[in-house]
Amino acid sequence: MRIVYKIIRNTIVLFLAVTILWVVALRFIPVLFTPLMFIRLAEQAKEGKDMRLKHSWTSYKNMPYYAATAVIAAEDQNFVKHHGFDFKAIVAAAQHNHEGGKMRGGSTISQQTAKNVFLWPGRSWVRKGFETYFTCLIELMWPKERIIEVYLNSIEMGDGIYGIEAAADIYWNCDTEDMTRMQCATLAAILPNPRKYSAENPGPYVRKRANSIFRSMKFLERNGYALQK
């Protein structure tokens, strides 16, 4: 029994040490690959498609500040105020889903960053537990600017397209720093399903959502809920 206890204790200590060092390292090191990127490559190979992975890291200082404002307006309007979890949004999403209709999530940008960088896609309670753990770690160890920087560099923005720099290049043949407000709003508009919706040739839904995000961006900026550079 004592041996079992020792093994469990050492496993927990090792897990904590490795994951904390991992999170600390990624505060300073660019995130060049994520588990989702490899999963998508495997899916492409299985389906007999050409393997495509477009991703380039760009620093937060090279992004227009409204790139961050766009995803905050679209995904997590309380990002600058919460500490990783927006409990009001979680409750509202749960009530909405209970009443039926289109499923809606309550994940914050911090939670999505933790999931994208450290974990695999899925809805199991085990994965959700790890997501909660890593969300707490990055909120403790990373400034908000770093969280949004990693998010904008790692999020899926099309089929085989990851991060805002690759999206800007492929969709508009420009660098991130040259993107317009509406281009940033359009990218944010496709995030619920970036392999279904197009930022390059947006349909009525994406155009409507982008316009709504564009208006929300101005509201956030006026009321101090946007990240400033």
XYZ file of N, CA and C in Angstrom:
687
model
N 0.832 -1.204 0.000
C 0.000 0.000 0.000
C 0.870 1.258 0.000
N 1.956 1.200 0.774
C 2.862 2.335 0.845
C 3.518 2.599 -0.508
N 3.818 1.509 -1.255
C 4.424 1.655 -2.578
C 3.451 2.321 -3.540
N 2.184 1.912 -3.477
C 1.148 2.499 -4.339
C 1.014 3.990 -4.051
N 0.972 4.335 -2.769
C 0.870 5.738 -2.377
C 2.056 6.540 -2.903
N 3.257 5.951 -2.810
C 4.458 6.634 -3.266
C 4.422 6.857 -4.780
N 3.952 5.844 -5.524
C 3.861 5.965 -6.977
C 2.876 7.067 -7.359
N 1.722 7.078 -6.697
C 0.708 8.101 -6.977
C 1.246 9.487 -6.659
N 1.886 9.623 -5.506
C 2.440 10.918 -5.095
C 3.484 11.399 -6.081
N 4.400 10.503 -6.476
C 5.457 10.895 -7.405
C 4.901 11.245 -8.782
N 3.864 10.525 -9.191
C 3.228 10.816 -10.484
C 2.602 12.201 -10.470
N 1.924 12.537 -9.387
C 1.284 13.851 -9.262
C 2.345 14.959 -9.248
N 3.398 14.752 -8.490
C 4.471 15.752 -8.407
C 5.122 15.946 -9.776
N 5.381 14.841 -10.485
C 5.984 14.926 -11.814
C 5.065 15.656 -12.784
N 3.758 15.323 -12.734
C 2.790 15.983 -13.612
C 2.762 17.486 -13.356
N 2.715 17.870 -12.093
C 2.677 19.299 -11.758
C 3.949 20.003 -12.212
N 5.097 19.373 -11.982
C 6.372 19.990 -12.356
C 6.477 20.174 -13.866
N 6.126 19.133 -14.617
C 6.229 19.191 -16.074
C 5.265 20.215 -16.655
N 4.024 20.194 -16.205
C 3.028 21.102 -16.782
C 3.300 22.556 -16.410
N 3.749 22.804 -15.199
C 4.058 24.184 -14.800
C 5.246 24.710 -15.594
N 6.283 23.899 -15.748
C 7.435 24.314 -16.554
C 7.038 24.529 -18.009
N 6.151 23.699 -18.515
C 5.652 23.813 -19.881
C 4.954 25.152 -20.090
N 4.068 25.491 -19.151
C 3.327 26.748 -19.252
C 4.270 27.946 -19.115
N 5.214 27.868 -18.197
C 6.180 28.956 -18.029
C 6.994 29.146 -19.308
N 7.444 28.051 -19.901
C 8.248 28.139 -21.127
C 7.466 28.791 -22.256
N 6.192 28.432 -22.385
C 5.392 28.959 -23.489
C 4.938 30.391 -23.257
N 5.238 30.936 -22.111
C 5.023 32.375 -21.937
C 6.002 33.160 -22.806
N 7.146 32.554 -23.104
C 8.204 33.261 -23.818
C 8.518 32.667 -25.197
N 8.195 31.390 -25.393
C 8.538 30.693 -26.634
C 7.332 30.670 -27.565
N 7.512 30.976 -28.855
C 6.389 30.877 -29.799
C 5.812 29.461 -29.844
N 4.505 29.366 -29.955
C 3.826 28.078 -30.082
C 3.765 27.749 -31.571
N 4.609 26.853 -32.017
C 4.727 26.564 -33.446
C 3.799 25.446 -33.896
N 3.432 24.550 -32.997
C 2.537 23.444 -33.329
C 1.561 23.220 -32.179
N 0.393 22.711 -32.504
C -0.596 22.345 -31.493
C -1.104 20.936 -31.796
N -1.684 20.251 -30.817
C -2.228 18.913 -31.085
C -3.245 18.901 -32.221
N -4.087 19.946 -32.308
C -5.104 19.979 -33.361
C -4.483 19.971 -34.753
N -3.349 20.647 -34.911
C -2.692 20.667 -36.222
C -2.341 19.257 -36.679
N -1.792 18.434 -35.783
C -1.423 17.067 -36.133
C -2.660 16.198 -36.352
N -3.709 16.450 -35.566
C -4.956 15.699 -35.744
C -5.555 15.982 -37.115
N -5.572 17.254 -37.510
C -6.111 17.616 -38.826
C -5.273 17.000 -39.958
N -3.955 16.974 -39.804
C -3.106 16.346 -40.813
C -3.437 14.864 -40.953
N -3.654 14.198 -39.821
C -4.007 12.781 -39.848
C -5.365 12.578 -40.522
N -6.303 13.478 -40.248
C -7.619 13.388 -40.879
C -7.516 13.578 -42.390
N -6.696 14.533 -42.815
C -6.509 14.771 -44.250
C -5.908 13.543 -44.929
N -4.903 12.950 -44.287
C -4.262 11.760 -44.856
C -5.254 10.603 -44.938
N -6.061 10.433 -43.908
C -7.036 9.343 -43.874
C -8.078 9.501 -44.968
N -8.447 10.766 -45.249
C -9.469 11.039 -46.266
C -8.881 11.131 -47.670
N -7.573 10.941 -47.806
C -6.928 10.978 -49.106
C -6.750 12.373 -49.667
N -6.802 13.376 -48.822
C -6.633 14.760 -49.261
C -5.160 15.147 -49.218
N -4.830 16.221 -49.925
C -3.484 16.785 -49.801
C -3.304 17.309 -48.378
N -2.166 17.017 -47.792
C -1.907 17.463 -46.421
C -1.530 18.934 -46.434
N -2.265 19.734 -45.672
C -2.091 21.185 -45.697
C -1.985 21.722 -44.283
N -0.906 22.452 -44.032
C -0.724 23.105 -42.741
C -0.047 24.455 -42.979
N -0.824 25.514 -42.898
C -0.321 26.868 -43.067
C -0.314 27.561 -41.714
N 0.872 27.912 -41.245
C 0.974 28.549 -39.926
C 2.261 29.345 -39.831
N 2.146 30.602 -39.458
C 3.317 31.448 -39.217
C 3.080 32.236 -37.940
N 4.061 32.252 -37.071
C 3.943 32.989 -35.817
C 4.219 34.468 -36.048
N 3.404 35.323 -35.444
C 3.662 36.756 -35.458
C 3.454 37.295 -34.057
N 4.268 38.236 -33.644
C 4.197 38.744 -32.277
C 3.016 39.688 -32.096
N 2.609 39.844 -30.870
C 1.470 40.713 -30.554
C 1.720 42.146 -31.005
N 2.965 42.599 -30.914
C 3.268 43.988 -31.293
C 3.109 44.225 -32.787
N 3.111 43.156 -33.586
C 2.921 43.293 -35.029
C 1.457 43.196 -35.445
N 0.594 42.923 -34.490
C -0.833 42.831 -34.797
C -1.501 44.180 -34.556
N -2.447 44.582 -35.392
C -3.233 45.765 -35.055
C -4.035 45.474 -33.793
N -4.182 46.455 -32.905
C -4.851 46.178 -31.635
C -6.280 45.699 -31.844
N -6.899 46.102 -32.975
C -8.288 45.695 -33.181
C -8.417 44.239 -33.624
N -7.298 43.559 -33.894
C -7.369 42.108 -34.114
C -7.802 41.419 -32.819
N -7.190 41.858 -31.709
C -7.596 41.321 -30.410
C -9.013 41.745 -30.068
N -9.352 43.002 -30.359
C -10.686 43.497 -30.050
C -11.748 42.704 -30.801
N -11.455 42.310 -32.034
C -12.423 41.567 -32.840
C -12.769 40.217 -32.215
N -11.747 39.452 -31.798
C -12.042 38.139 -31.216
C -12.640 38.271 -29.822
N -12.265 39.318 -29.097
C -12.892 39.554 -27.796
C -14.372 39.868 -27.991
N -14.690 40.716 -28.970
C -16.082 41.056 -29.252
C -16.880 39.830 -29.679
N -16.248 38.942 -30.435
C -16.946 37.776 -30.965
C -17.054 36.624 -29.976
N -15.998 36.416 -29.185
C -15.898 35.194 -28.409
C -15.992 35.366 -26.895
N -15.597 36.546 -26.381
C -15.432 36.639 -24.921
C -15.359 38.106 -24.503
N -16.506 38.772 -24.414
C -16.508 40.215 -24.178
C -16.053 40.605 -22.773
N -15.975 39.653 -21.880
C -15.483 39.933 -20.528
C -14.031 39.498 -20.339
N -13.316 39.274 -21.441
C -11.952 38.743 -21.376
C -11.035 39.561 -20.476
N -11.090 40.881 -20.571
C -10.152 41.711 -19.793
C -10.522 41.751 -18.314
N -11.724 41.289 -17.963
C -12.187 41.392 -16.573
C -12.132 40.071 -15.816
N -12.361 38.945 -16.505
C -12.437 37.683 -15.772
C -11.045 37.090 -15.548
N -10.997 36.035 -14.755
C -9.727 35.360 -14.442
C -9.708 33.951 -15.026
N -10.233 33.833 -16.243
C -10.190 32.548 -16.928
C -11.544 31.955 -17.215
N -12.535 32.270 -16.373
C -13.859 31.680 -16.511
C -14.922 32.770 -16.381
N -15.876 32.761 -17.296
C -16.998 33.702 -17.251
C -18.217 32.914 -16.813
N -18.474 32.903 -15.516
C -19.507 32.032 -14.973
C -20.905 32.432 -15.430
N -21.129 33.723 -15.650
C -22.431 34.161 -16.163
C -22.665 33.603 -17.565
N -21.617 33.625 -18.395
C -21.729 33.096 -19.752
C -21.942 31.580 -19.733
N -21.290 30.893 -18.802
C -21.442 29.447 -18.688
C -22.877 29.090 -18.309
N -23.434 29.817 -17.322
C -24.821 29.570 -16.890
C -25.793 29.888 -18.011
N -25.568 31.019 -18.700
C -26.449 31.408 -19.803
C -26.419 30.372 -20.922
N -25.231 29.852 -21.235
C -25.113 28.836 -22.285
C -25.815 27.553 -21.870
N -25.674 27.168 -20.599
C -26.328 25.956 -20.107
C -27.854 26.086 -20.181
N -28.370 27.245 -19.801
C -29.814 27.469 -19.870
C -30.303 27.443 -21.318
N -29.539 28.092 -22.205
C -29.903 28.119 -23.622
C -29.928 26.706 -24.201
N -28.908 25.903 -23.902
C -28.828 24.549 -24.430
C -29.926 23.660 -23.855
N -30.289 23.903 -22.598
C -31.350 23.115 -21.960
C -32.703 23.374 -22.621
N -32.895 24.610 -23.081
C -34.156 24.992 -23.715
C -34.254 24.509 -25.149
N -33.159 23.993 -25.695
C -33.152 23.492 -27.061
C -32.613 24.515 -28.030
N -32.608 24.141 -29.302
C -32.059 25.032 -30.324
C -30.597 24.734 -30.558
N -29.958 25.641 -31.259
C -28.550 25.465 -31.615
C -27.671 25.512 -30.372
N -26.809 24.498 -30.225
C -25.933 24.422 -29.057
C -24.999 25.624 -29.005
N -24.784 26.138 -27.783
C -23.927 27.293 -27.590
C -22.972 27.011 -26.444
N -21.726 27.422 -26.600
C -20.732 27.203 -25.550
C -20.503 28.456 -24.730
N -19.886 28.279 -23.573
C -19.592 29.418 -22.711
C -18.108 29.552 -22.416
N -17.281 28.935 -23.272
C -15.834 28.954 -23.037
C -15.259 30.337 -23.292
N -14.333 30.726 -22.454
C -13.631 31.997 -22.630
C -12.461 31.813 -23.588
N -11.860 32.926 -23.991
C -10.657 32.858 -24.819
C -9.537 32.137 -24.069
N -9.456 32.339 -22.763
C -8.435 31.646 -21.963
C -8.638 30.139 -22.022
N -9.881 29.686 -21.890
C -10.176 28.255 -21.963
C -9.871 27.707 -23.348
N -10.238 28.450 -24.380
C -9.968 27.997 -25.742
C -8.474 27.925 -26.021
N -7.721 28.879 -25.463
C -6.264 28.854 -25.635
C -5.668 27.629 -24.959
N -6.112 27.354 -23.735
C -5.631 26.169 -23.018
C -5.935 24.900 -23.800
N -7.155 24.824 -24.326
C -7.556 23.640 -25.098
C -6.738 23.510 -26.379
N -6.564 24.611 -27.108
C -5.869 24.555 -28.394
C -4.396 24.200 -28.245
N -3.752 24.744 -27.219
C -2.302 24.607 -27.093
C -1.889 23.319 -26.382
N -2.637 22.932 -25.361
C -2.178 21.839 -24.501
C -2.958 20.537 -24.650
N -4.135 20.586 -25.272
C -5.019 19.424 -25.222
C -5.514 19.011 -26.599
N -6.426 18.057 -26.593
C -7.007 17.497 -27.796
C -8.492 17.884 -27.850
N -9.118 17.883 -29.025
C -10.547 18.186 -29.091
C -11.356 17.093 -28.406
N -12.495 17.462 -27.878
C -13.355 16.482 -27.231
C -14.225 17.115 -26.179
N -15.164 16.329 -25.658
C -16.121 16.850 -24.684
C -16.186 16.006 -23.413
N -15.175 15.151 -23.187
C -15.204 14.303 -22.005
C -14.915 15.116 -20.745
N -15.339 14.593 -19.616
C -15.103 15.274 -18.336
C -13.615 15.298 -18.003
N -12.882 14.269 -18.418
C -11.433 14.239 -18.181
C -10.758 15.393 -18.910
N -11.091 15.548 -20.211
C -10.495 16.634 -20.974
C -10.906 17.989 -20.418
N -12.161 18.095 -19.969
C -12.630 19.350 -19.386
C -11.877 19.666 -18.103
N -11.553 18.627 -17.335
C -10.776 18.840 -16.119
C -9.382 19.359 -16.412
N -8.718 18.771 -17.416
C -7.402 19.265 -17.820
C -7.496 20.695 -18.363
N -8.561 20.980 -19.109
C -8.750 22.329 -19.639
C -8.854 23.342 -18.503
N -9.597 23.001 -17.471
C -9.736 23.888 -16.312
C -8.385 24.112 -15.641
N -7.628 23.037 -15.494
C -6.311 23.126 -14.861
C -5.379 24.042 -15.654
N -5.282 23.821 -16.969
C -4.379 24.632 -17.786
C -4.874 26.079 -17.909
N -6.176 26.274 -17.888
C -6.703 27.637 -17.902
C -6.255 28.395 -16.661
N -6.339 27.749 -15.516
C -5.873 28.387 -14.273
C -4.385 28.713 -14.352
N -3.599 27.799 -14.898
C -2.157 28.030 -14.992
C -1.828 29.221 -15.885
N -2.436 29.283 -17.068
C -2.059 30.382 -17.967
C -2.573 31.717 -17.440
N -3.694 31.710 -16.755
C -4.187 32.961 -16.175
C -3.271 33.438 -15.048
N -2.658 32.507 -14.337
C -1.732 32.858 -13.262
C -0.378 33.314 -13.797
N 0.053 32.720 -14.900
C 1.437 32.891 -15.343
C 1.606 33.741 -16.592
N 0.542 33.939 -17.346
C 0.630 34.738 -18.560
C -0.169 36.030 -18.399
N 0.319 37.152 -18.896
C -0.517 38.347 -18.958
C -1.588 38.161 -20.023
N -2.626 38.988 -19.952
C -3.718 38.881 -20.924
C -3.213 39.035 -22.352
N -2.225 39.917 -22.536
C -1.692 40.125 -23.884
C -1.065 38.850 -24.445
N -0.397 38.078 -23.571
C 0.210 36.827 -24.036
C -0.873 35.806 -24.375
N -1.928 35.748 -23.581
C -3.003 34.804 -23.869
C -3.616 35.099 -25.231
N -3.905 36.371 -25.495
C -4.525 36.719 -26.775
C -3.538 36.527 -27.921
N -2.247 36.761 -27.669
C -1.225 36.543 -28.693
C -1.174 35.074 -29.092
N -1.133 34.186 -28.111
C -1.090 32.748 -28.398
C -2.385 32.303 -29.071
N -3.503 32.816 -28.592
C -4.799 32.466 -29.172
C -4.847 32.832 -30.656
N -4.484 34.071 -30.973
C -4.548 34.540 -32.353
C -3.538 33.841 -33.260
N -2.501 33.274 -32.678
C -1.500 32.557 -33.467
C -1.807 31.073 -33.618
N -2.675 30.522 -32.798
C -2.877 29.072 -32.813
C -4.281 28.646 -33.237
N -5.241 29.576 -33.235
C -6.616 29.210 -33.524
C -6.759 28.768 -34.979
N -7.629 27.783 -35.208
C -7.928 27.314 -36.560
C -8.753 28.379 -37.280
N -8.300 28.796 -38.469
C -8.975 29.856 -39.213
C -9.316 29.444 -40.634
N -9.407 28.159 -40.863
C -9.749 27.618 -42.168
C -9.226 26.199 -42.266
N -9.474 25.544 -43.375
C -9.020 24.175 -43.560
C -7.504 24.152 -43.731
N -6.804 23.743 -42.689
C -5.346 23.703 -42.722
C -4.694 25.052 -42.484
N -5.475 26.036 -42.051
C -4.962 27.388 -41.814
C -5.035 27.693 -40.327
N -3.913 28.082 -39.741
C -3.849 28.319 -38.304
C -3.180 29.660 -38.030
N -3.851 30.473 -37.247
C -3.274 31.737 -36.840
C -3.579 32.868 -37.807
N -3.529 34.063 -37.263
C -3.939 35.247 -37.996
C -2.970 35.602 -39.125
N -1.685 35.300 -38.957
C -0.704 35.644 -40.011
C -0.942 34.813 -41.266
N -1.151 33.517 -41.096
C -1.426 32.658 -42.254
C -2.750 33.034 -42.899
N -3.759 33.360 -42.086
C -5.065 33.740 -42.627
C -4.976 35.026 -43.436
N -4.257 36.027 -42.912
C -4.110 37.298 -43.628
C -3.422 37.086 -44.974
N -2.413 36.244 -44.992
C -1.664 35.990 -46.217
C -2.522 35.262 -47.253
N -3.239 34.234 -46.826
C -4.001 33.408 -47.759
C -5.278 34.107 -48.227
N -5.977 34.768 -47.311
C -7.262 35.361 -47.676
C -7.130 36.723 -48.355
N -6.152 37.530 -47.910
C -6.066 38.901 -48.425
C -4.675 39.287 -48.933
N -3.759 38.328 -48.959
C -2.407 38.569 -49.486
C -1.749 39.777 -48.812
N -1.852 39.821 -47.499
C -1.245 40.922 -46.751
C -0.656 40.389 -45.448
N 0.107 41.210 -44.764
C 0.613 40.870 -43.439
C -0.446 41.225 -42.392
N -0.320 40.622 -41.225
C -1.269 40.896 -40.152
C -1.351 42.386 -39.833
N -0.208 43.047 -39.781
C -0.182 44.458 -39.397
C -0.911 45.361 -40.390
N -1.171 44.844 -41.608
C -1.856 45.637 -42.622
C -3.348 45.327 -42.712
N -3.847 44.459 -41.860
C -5.259 44.103 -41.912
C -6.139 45.276 -41.484
N -7.322 45.347 -42.083
C -8.282 46.378 -41.722
C -9.164 45.891 -40.573
N -9.905 46.816 -39.999
C -10.850 46.443 -38.939
C -11.856 45.411 -39.446
N -12.409 45.654 -40.635
C -13.430 44.738 -41.141
C -12.851 43.365 -41.456
N -11.620 43.287 -41.916
C -10.998 41.987 -42.139
C -10.843 41.225 -40.823
N -10.446 41.935 -39.767
C -10.334 41.299 -38.453
C -11.704 40.839 -37.966
N -12.729 41.659 -38.179
C -14.085 41.285 -37.772
C -14.570 40.079 -38.570
N -14.216 40.012 -39.846
C -14.623 38.880 -40.687
C -13.954 37.591 -40.239
N -12.669 37.669 -39.901
C -11.987 36.476 -39.375
C -12.656 36.000 -38.095
N -12.950 36.938 -37.192
C -13.608 36.576 -35.937
C -14.975 35.957 -36.193
N -15.638 36.394 -37.275
C -16.986 35.909 -37.574
C -17.016 34.439 -37.965
N -15.915 33.912 -38.504
C -15.916 32.515 -38.952
C -15.470 31.546 -37.864
N -15.035 32.068 -36.716
C -14.427 31.197 -35.702
C -15.339 30.102 -35.160
N -16.656 30.283 -35.099
C -17.459 29.147 -34.619
C -17.274 27.887 -35.454
N -17.000 28.051 -36.745
C -16.783 26.892 -37.618
C -15.946 27.321 -38.820
N -14.629 27.485 -38.627
C -13.785 28.059 -39.682
C -13.589 27.168 -40.896
N -13.956 25.889 -40.802
C -13.847 25.033 -41.980
C -15.154 25.007 -42.778
N -16.204 25.571 -42.204
C -17.489 25.675 -42.902
C -17.670 27.048 -43.523
N -17.339 28.085 -42.753
C -17.539 29.449 -43.211
C -16.262 29.998 -43.855
N -16.440 30.925 -44.777
C -15.305 31.487 -45.520
C -15.102 32.954 -45.184
N -13.855 33.316 -44.867
C -13.514 34.727 -44.672
C -13.162 35.374 -46.006
N -12.695 34.567 -46.947
C -12.294 35.093 -48.244
C -13.507 35.441 -49.107
N -14.521 34.564 -49.077
C -15.761 34.790 -49.822
C -16.938 34.634 -48.873
N -17.129 35.593 -47.973
C -18.147 35.447 -46.938
C -19.569 35.451 -47.496
N -20.373 34.554 -46.957
C -21.783 34.504 -47.314
C -22.593 35.453 -46.451
N -23.911 35.440 -46.592
C -24.772 36.366 -45.836
C -24.606 36.255 -44.328
N -24.486 35.011 -43.807
C -24.346 34.835 -42.356
C -23.054 35.477 -41.856
N -21.939 35.218 -42.543
C -20.651 35.753 -42.104
C -20.635 37.273 -42.212
N -21.202 37.815 -43.303
C -21.234 39.273 -43.452
C -22.066 39.920 -42.344
N -23.189 39.321 -42.032
C -24.049 39.856 -40.968
C -23.344 39.786 -39.618
N -22.718 38.655 -39.349
C -22.011 38.484 -38.070
C -20.804 39.421 -37.990
N -20.092 39.590 -39.100
C -18.930 40.492 -39.116
C -19.347 41.927 -38.838
N -20.452 42.356 -39.408
C -20.949 43.708 -39.151
C -21.330 43.891 -37.689
N -21.934 42.854 -37.099
C -22.293 42.917 -35.681
C -21.045 42.993 -34.806
N -20.033 42.199 -35.144
C -18.767 42.228 -34.402
C -18.096 43.581 -34.551
N -18.135 44.142 -35.750
C -17.541 45.454 -36.011
C -18.154 46.508 -35.082
N -19.473 46.488 -34.935
C -20.138 47.438 -34.041
C -19.759 47.181 -32.585
N -19.666 45.906 -32.211
C -19.297 45.562 -30.833
C -17.869 45.990 -30.517
N -16.986 45.948 -31.499
C -15.602 46.375 -31.309
C -15.551 47.831 -30.865
N -16.327 48.667 -31.517
C -16.342 50.088 -31.179
C -16.898 50.298 -29.766
N -17.914 49.518 -29.403
C -18.474 49.614 -28.050
C -17.439 49.223 -27.006
N -16.720 48.126 -27.236
C -15.701 47.671 -26.283
C -14.600 48.700 -26.124
N -14.191 49.301 -27.222
C -13.125 50.306 -27.169
C -13.563 51.536 -26.389
N -14.809 51.951 -26.578
C -15.317 53.127 -25.864
C -15.458 52.869 -24.374
N -15.739 51.619 -24.007
C -16.051 51.334 -22.602
C -14.922 50.617 -21.863
N -13.743 50.556 -22.459
C -12.571 50.045 -21.750
C -12.507 48.549 -21.613
N -13.227 47.788 -22.490
C -13.203 46.355 -22.407
C -12.320 45.713 -23.474
N -11.500 46.538 -24.140
C -10.601 46.029 -25.183
C -9.160 46.146 -24.706
N -8.318 45.252 -25.187
C -6.893 45.343 -24.893
C -6.297 46.479 -25.695
N -5.485 47.294 -25.040
C -4.804 48.373 -25.730
C -3.316 48.034 -25.833
N -2.675 48.492 -26.887
C -1.257 48.194 -27.091
C -0.402 49.312 -26.502
